[in-house]
Short mmCIF file of C-alpha atoms in Angstrom, two decimals:
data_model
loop_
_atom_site.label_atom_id
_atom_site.label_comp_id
_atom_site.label_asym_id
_atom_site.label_seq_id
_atom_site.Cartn_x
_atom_site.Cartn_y
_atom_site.Cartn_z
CA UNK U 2 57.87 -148.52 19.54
CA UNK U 3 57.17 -149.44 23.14
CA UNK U 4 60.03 -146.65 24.40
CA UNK U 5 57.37 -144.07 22.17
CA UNK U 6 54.05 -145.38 23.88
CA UNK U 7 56.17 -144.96 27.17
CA UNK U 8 57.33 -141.27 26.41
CA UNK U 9 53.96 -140.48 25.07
CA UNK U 10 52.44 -142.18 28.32
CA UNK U 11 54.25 -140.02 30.49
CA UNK U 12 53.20 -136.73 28.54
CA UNK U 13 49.79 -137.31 29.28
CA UNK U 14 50.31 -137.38 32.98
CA UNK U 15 52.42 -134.34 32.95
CA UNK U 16 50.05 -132.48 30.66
CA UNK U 17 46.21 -133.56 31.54
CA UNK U 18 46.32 -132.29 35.23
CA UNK U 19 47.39 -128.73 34.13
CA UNK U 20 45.06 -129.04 31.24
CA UNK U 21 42.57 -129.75 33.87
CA UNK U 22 43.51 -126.89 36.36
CA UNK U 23 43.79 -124.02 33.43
CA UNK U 24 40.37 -125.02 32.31
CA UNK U 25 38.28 -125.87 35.63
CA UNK U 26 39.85 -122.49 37.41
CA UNK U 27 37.08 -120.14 38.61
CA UNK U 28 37.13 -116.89 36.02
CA UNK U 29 38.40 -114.40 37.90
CA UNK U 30 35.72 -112.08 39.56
CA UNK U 31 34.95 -108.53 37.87
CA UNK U 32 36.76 -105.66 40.16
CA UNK U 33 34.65 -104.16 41.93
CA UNK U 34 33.00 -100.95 40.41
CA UNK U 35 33.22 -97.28 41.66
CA UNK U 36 30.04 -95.36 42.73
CA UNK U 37 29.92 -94.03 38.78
CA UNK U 38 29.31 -97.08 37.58
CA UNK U 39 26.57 -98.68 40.35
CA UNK U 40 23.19 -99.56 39.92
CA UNK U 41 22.94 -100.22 43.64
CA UNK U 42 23.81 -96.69 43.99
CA UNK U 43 22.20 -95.00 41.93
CA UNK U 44 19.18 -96.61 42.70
CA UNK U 45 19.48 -96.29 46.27
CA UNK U 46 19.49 -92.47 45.79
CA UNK U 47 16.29 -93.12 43.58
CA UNK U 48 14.55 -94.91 45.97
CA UNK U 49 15.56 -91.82 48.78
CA UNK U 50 14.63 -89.35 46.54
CA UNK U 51 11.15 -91.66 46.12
CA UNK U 52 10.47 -91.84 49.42
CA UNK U 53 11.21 -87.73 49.71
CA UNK U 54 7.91 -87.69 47.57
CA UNK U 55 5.66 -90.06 49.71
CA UNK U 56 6.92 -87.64 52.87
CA UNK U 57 6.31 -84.71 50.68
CA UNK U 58 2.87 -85.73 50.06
CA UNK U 59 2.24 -86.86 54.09
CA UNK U 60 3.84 -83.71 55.17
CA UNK U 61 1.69 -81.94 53.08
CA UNK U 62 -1.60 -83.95 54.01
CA UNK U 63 -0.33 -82.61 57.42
CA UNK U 64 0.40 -79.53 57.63
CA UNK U 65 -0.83 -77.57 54.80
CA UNK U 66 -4.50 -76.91 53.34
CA UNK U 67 -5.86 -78.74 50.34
CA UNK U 68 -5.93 -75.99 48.49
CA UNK U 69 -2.76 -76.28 47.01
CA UNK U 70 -2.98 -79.74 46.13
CA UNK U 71 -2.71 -79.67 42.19
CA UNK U 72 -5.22 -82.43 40.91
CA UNK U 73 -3.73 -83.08 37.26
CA UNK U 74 -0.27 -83.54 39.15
CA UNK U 75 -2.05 -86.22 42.11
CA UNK U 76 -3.44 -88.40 39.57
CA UNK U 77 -0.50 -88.52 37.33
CA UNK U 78 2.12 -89.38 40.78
CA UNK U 79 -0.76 -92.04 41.49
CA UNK U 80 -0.56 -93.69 37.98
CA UNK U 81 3.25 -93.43 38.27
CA UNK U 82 4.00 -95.07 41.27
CA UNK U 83 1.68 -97.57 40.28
CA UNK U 84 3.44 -98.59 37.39
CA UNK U 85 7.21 -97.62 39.04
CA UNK U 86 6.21 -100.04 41.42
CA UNK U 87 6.31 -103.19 39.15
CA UNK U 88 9.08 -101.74 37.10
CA UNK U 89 11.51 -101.80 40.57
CA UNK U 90 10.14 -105.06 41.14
CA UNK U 91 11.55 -106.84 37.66
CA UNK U 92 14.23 -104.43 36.71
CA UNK U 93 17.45 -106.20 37.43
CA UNK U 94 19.27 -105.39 39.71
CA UNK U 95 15.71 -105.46 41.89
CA UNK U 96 15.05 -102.84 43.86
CA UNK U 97 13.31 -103.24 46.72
CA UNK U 98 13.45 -99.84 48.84
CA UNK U 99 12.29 -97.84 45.60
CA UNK U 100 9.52 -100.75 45.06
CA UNK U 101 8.47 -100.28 48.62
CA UNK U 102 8.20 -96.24 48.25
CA UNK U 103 6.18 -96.45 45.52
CA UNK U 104 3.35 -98.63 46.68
CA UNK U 105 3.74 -95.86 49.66
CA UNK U 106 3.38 -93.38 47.72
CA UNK U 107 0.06 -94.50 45.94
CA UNK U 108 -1.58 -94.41 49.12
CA UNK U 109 -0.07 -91.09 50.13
CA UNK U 110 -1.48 -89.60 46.39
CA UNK U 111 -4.63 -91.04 46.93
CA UNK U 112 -5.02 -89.55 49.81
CA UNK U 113 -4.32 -86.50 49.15
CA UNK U 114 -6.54 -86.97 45.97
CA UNK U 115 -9.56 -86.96 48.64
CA UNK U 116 -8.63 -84.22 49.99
CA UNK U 117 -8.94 -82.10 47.17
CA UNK U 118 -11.97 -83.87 45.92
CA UNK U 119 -13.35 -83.15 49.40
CA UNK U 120 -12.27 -79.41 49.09
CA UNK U 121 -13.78 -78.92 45.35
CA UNK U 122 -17.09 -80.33 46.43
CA UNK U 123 -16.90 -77.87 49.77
CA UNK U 124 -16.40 -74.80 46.75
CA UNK U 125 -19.53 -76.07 44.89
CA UNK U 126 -17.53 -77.56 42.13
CA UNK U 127 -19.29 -80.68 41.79
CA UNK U 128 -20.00 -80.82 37.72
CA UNK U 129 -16.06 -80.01 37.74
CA UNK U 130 -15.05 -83.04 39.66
CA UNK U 131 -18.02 -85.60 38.10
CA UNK U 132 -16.22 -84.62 34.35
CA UNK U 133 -13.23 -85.63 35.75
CA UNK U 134 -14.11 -88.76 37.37
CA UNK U 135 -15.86 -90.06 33.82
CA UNK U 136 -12.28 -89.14 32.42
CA UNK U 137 -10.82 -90.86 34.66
CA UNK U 138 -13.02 -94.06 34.66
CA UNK U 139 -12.71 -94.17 30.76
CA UNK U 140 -8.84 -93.95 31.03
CA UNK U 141 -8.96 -97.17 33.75
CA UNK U 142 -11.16 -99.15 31.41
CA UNK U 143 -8.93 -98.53 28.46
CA UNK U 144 -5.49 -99.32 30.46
CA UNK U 145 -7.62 -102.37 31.22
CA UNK U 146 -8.37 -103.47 27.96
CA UNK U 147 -4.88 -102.71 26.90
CA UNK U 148 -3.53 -104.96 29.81
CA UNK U 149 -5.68 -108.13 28.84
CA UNK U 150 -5.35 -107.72 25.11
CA UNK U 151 -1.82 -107.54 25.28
CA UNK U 152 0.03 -110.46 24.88
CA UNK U 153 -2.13 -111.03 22.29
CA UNK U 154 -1.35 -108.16 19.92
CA UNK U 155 2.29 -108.79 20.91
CA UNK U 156 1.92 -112.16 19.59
CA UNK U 157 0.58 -111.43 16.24
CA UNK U 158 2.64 -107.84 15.35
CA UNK U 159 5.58 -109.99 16.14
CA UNK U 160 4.46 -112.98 14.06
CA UNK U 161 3.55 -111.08 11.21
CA UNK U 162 7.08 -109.94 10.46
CA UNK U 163 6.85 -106.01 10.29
CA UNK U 164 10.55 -105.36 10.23
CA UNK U 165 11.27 -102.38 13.10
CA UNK U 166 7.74 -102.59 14.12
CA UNK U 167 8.11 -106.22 14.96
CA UNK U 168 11.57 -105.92 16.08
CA UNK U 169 10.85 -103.21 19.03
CA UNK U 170 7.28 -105.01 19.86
CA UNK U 171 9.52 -107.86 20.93
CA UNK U 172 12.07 -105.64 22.43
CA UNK U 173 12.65 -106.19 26.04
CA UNK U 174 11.78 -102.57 27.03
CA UNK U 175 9.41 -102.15 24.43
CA UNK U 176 5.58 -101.26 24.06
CA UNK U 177 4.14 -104.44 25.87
CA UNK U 178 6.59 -104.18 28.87
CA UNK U 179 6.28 -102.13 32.52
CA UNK U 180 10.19 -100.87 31.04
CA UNK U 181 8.47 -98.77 28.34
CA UNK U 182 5.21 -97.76 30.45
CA UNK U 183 6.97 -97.02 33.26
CA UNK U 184 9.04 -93.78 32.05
CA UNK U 185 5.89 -92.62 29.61
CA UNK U 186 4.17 -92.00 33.01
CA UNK U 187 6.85 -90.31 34.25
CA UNK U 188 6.94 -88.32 30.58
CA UNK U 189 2.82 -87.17 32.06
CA UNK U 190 4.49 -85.78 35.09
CA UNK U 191 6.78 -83.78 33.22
CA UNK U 192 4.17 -82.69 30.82
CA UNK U 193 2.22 -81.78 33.94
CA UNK U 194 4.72 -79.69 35.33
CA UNK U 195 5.82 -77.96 31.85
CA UNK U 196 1.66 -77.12 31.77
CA UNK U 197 1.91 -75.75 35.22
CA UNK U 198 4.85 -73.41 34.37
CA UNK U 199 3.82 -70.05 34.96
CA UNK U 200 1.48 -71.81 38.32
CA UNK U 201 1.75 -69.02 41.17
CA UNK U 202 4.88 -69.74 43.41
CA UNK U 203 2.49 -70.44 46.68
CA UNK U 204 0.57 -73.34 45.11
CA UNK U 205 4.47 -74.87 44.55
CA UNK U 206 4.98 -77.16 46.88
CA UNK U 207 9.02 -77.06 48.28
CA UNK U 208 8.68 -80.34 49.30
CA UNK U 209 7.26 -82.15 46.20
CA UNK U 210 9.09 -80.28 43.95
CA UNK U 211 12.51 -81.11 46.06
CA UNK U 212 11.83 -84.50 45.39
CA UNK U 213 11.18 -84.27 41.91
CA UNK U 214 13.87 -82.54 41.18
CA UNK U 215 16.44 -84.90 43.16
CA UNK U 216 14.56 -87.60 41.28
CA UNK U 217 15.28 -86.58 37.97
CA UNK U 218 18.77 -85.72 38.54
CA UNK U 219 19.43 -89.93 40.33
CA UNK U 220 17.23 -91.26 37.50
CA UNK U 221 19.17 -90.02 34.45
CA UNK U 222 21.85 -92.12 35.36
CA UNK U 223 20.32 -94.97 37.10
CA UNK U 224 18.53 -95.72 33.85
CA UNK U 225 21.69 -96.47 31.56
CA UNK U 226 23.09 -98.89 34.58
CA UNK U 227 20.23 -101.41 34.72
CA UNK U 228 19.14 -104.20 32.51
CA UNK U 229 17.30 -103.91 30.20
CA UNK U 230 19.39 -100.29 29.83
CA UNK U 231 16.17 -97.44 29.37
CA UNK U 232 16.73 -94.87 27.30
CA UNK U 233 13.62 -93.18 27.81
CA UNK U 234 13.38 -93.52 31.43
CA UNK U 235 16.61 -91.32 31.00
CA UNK U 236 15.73 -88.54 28.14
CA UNK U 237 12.23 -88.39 30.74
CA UNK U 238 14.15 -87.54 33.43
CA UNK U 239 16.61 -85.30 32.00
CA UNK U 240 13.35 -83.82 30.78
CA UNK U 241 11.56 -83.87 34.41
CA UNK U 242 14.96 -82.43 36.16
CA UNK U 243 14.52 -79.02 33.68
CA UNK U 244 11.03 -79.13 34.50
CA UNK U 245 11.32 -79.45 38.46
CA UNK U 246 14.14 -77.51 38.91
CA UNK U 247 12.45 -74.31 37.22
CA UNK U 248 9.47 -74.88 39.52
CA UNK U 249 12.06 -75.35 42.81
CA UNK U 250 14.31 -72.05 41.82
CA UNK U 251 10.82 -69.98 40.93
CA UNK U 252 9.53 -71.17 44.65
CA UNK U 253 13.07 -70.64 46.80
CA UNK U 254 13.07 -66.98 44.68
CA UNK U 255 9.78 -65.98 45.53
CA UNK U 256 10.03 -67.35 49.63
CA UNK U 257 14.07 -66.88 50.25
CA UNK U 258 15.44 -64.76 48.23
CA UNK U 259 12.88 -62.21 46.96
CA UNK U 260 10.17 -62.60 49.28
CA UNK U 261 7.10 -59.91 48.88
CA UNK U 262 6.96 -57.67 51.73
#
């Protein structure tokens, strides 16, 4: 009996420290990914292609004439960068440079939203631009009701057990989160520029529509590589990349490659 307790004595030393090492060892680290696979990446390229819109619109303020500043187009960039803004801010992985062009780029709309306010008043269009500023001010006060009434509507569709309706209300990119809002402004911009399709090729801006095009090509994949993973934020810019890139190849045609003599 006491040669057992020894035997089993001495098993226990052997055993418990490798026990202890297999168990406290660090998990391995993940391999490194390949650019494919990157959020940092991806959204890097985002951000660029962000910050090719906030030059766009500064180069534009610049060094061409209000007049072919397209208002539907200003307000909707305004509205999006507004809301990209906070979405680059608590996406994860955040990202700063593309949070950073946005709130750049708000300034940079608005800007150029005087100007062609300024320039539509100069052409008598006054009654024009006082309808749109009651649109506009009735659109602000309903976002505004929407954003102080919502946790509270979350609260009680969730609570009331509605099935699917509950289920994405409590989603984390769903209805009552910057991850849903977020790519439905970027949906306006594409709507904008689908509306604007047949818009003569001088009134294109290269620049903006450079940018929006690059942006829609990074964007499709950065969404499916951050967390929450957005699949709208990709079908919208799979959607704005058609959209921008019809716009780009209708402008480069009409200045480059078959210019009017």
């Amino acid at each position: 009996s006491m040669s057992r307790m020894k035997v089993f004595a001495l098993l226990r030393r052997v055993t418990q420290p490798a026990a202890r090492r297999v168990f406290s060892a660090e998990v391995p680290k993940e391999a490194p990914k390949g650019w494919w696979h990157s959020a940092q990446f991806w959204g890097g390229l985002g951000a660029v292609a962000g910050w090719g819109m906030t030059g766009s619109a500064i180069y534009d303020a610049s060094l061409k004439g209000p007049e072919i500043i397209s208002l539907n187009m200003t307000g909707v960039m305004i509205v999006y960068s507004s809301l990209f803004a906070k979405w680059a801010w608590v996406v994860n992985p955040r990202n700063m440079a593309l949070c950073a062009c946005h709130v750049s780029n708000v300034f940079a709309q608005g800007n150029q939203l005087r100007r062609a306010v300024e320039h539509k008043l100069s052409l008598g269009q006054a009654k024009e631009m006082q309808d749109m500023g009651y649109k506009a001010a009735a659109g602000a006060a309903g976002l505004g009701a929407l954003i102080v009434g919502g946790p509270t509507l979350q609260t009680a569709i969730v609570g009331a057990n509605l099935g699917p309706v509950s289920t994405f209300a409590a989603a984390a990119a769903g209805p009552f989160t910057v991850h849903f809002w977020a790519p439905m402004s970027k949906w306006l911009i594409s709507g904008a520029s689908f509306m604007d399709l047949n818009r003569p090729t001088e009134l294109v801006s290269l620049t903006q529509y450079s940018a929006l095009t690059a942006t829609g090509l990074f964007f499709s994949r950065y969404a499916m590589l951050v967390s929450p993973v957005n699949y709208m934020l990709c079908s919208v810019n799979i959607a704005l990349f058609g959209s921008s890139a019809w716009h780009l190849g209708r402008k480069i045609n009409a200045d480059y490659i078959n210019p009017k003599k």
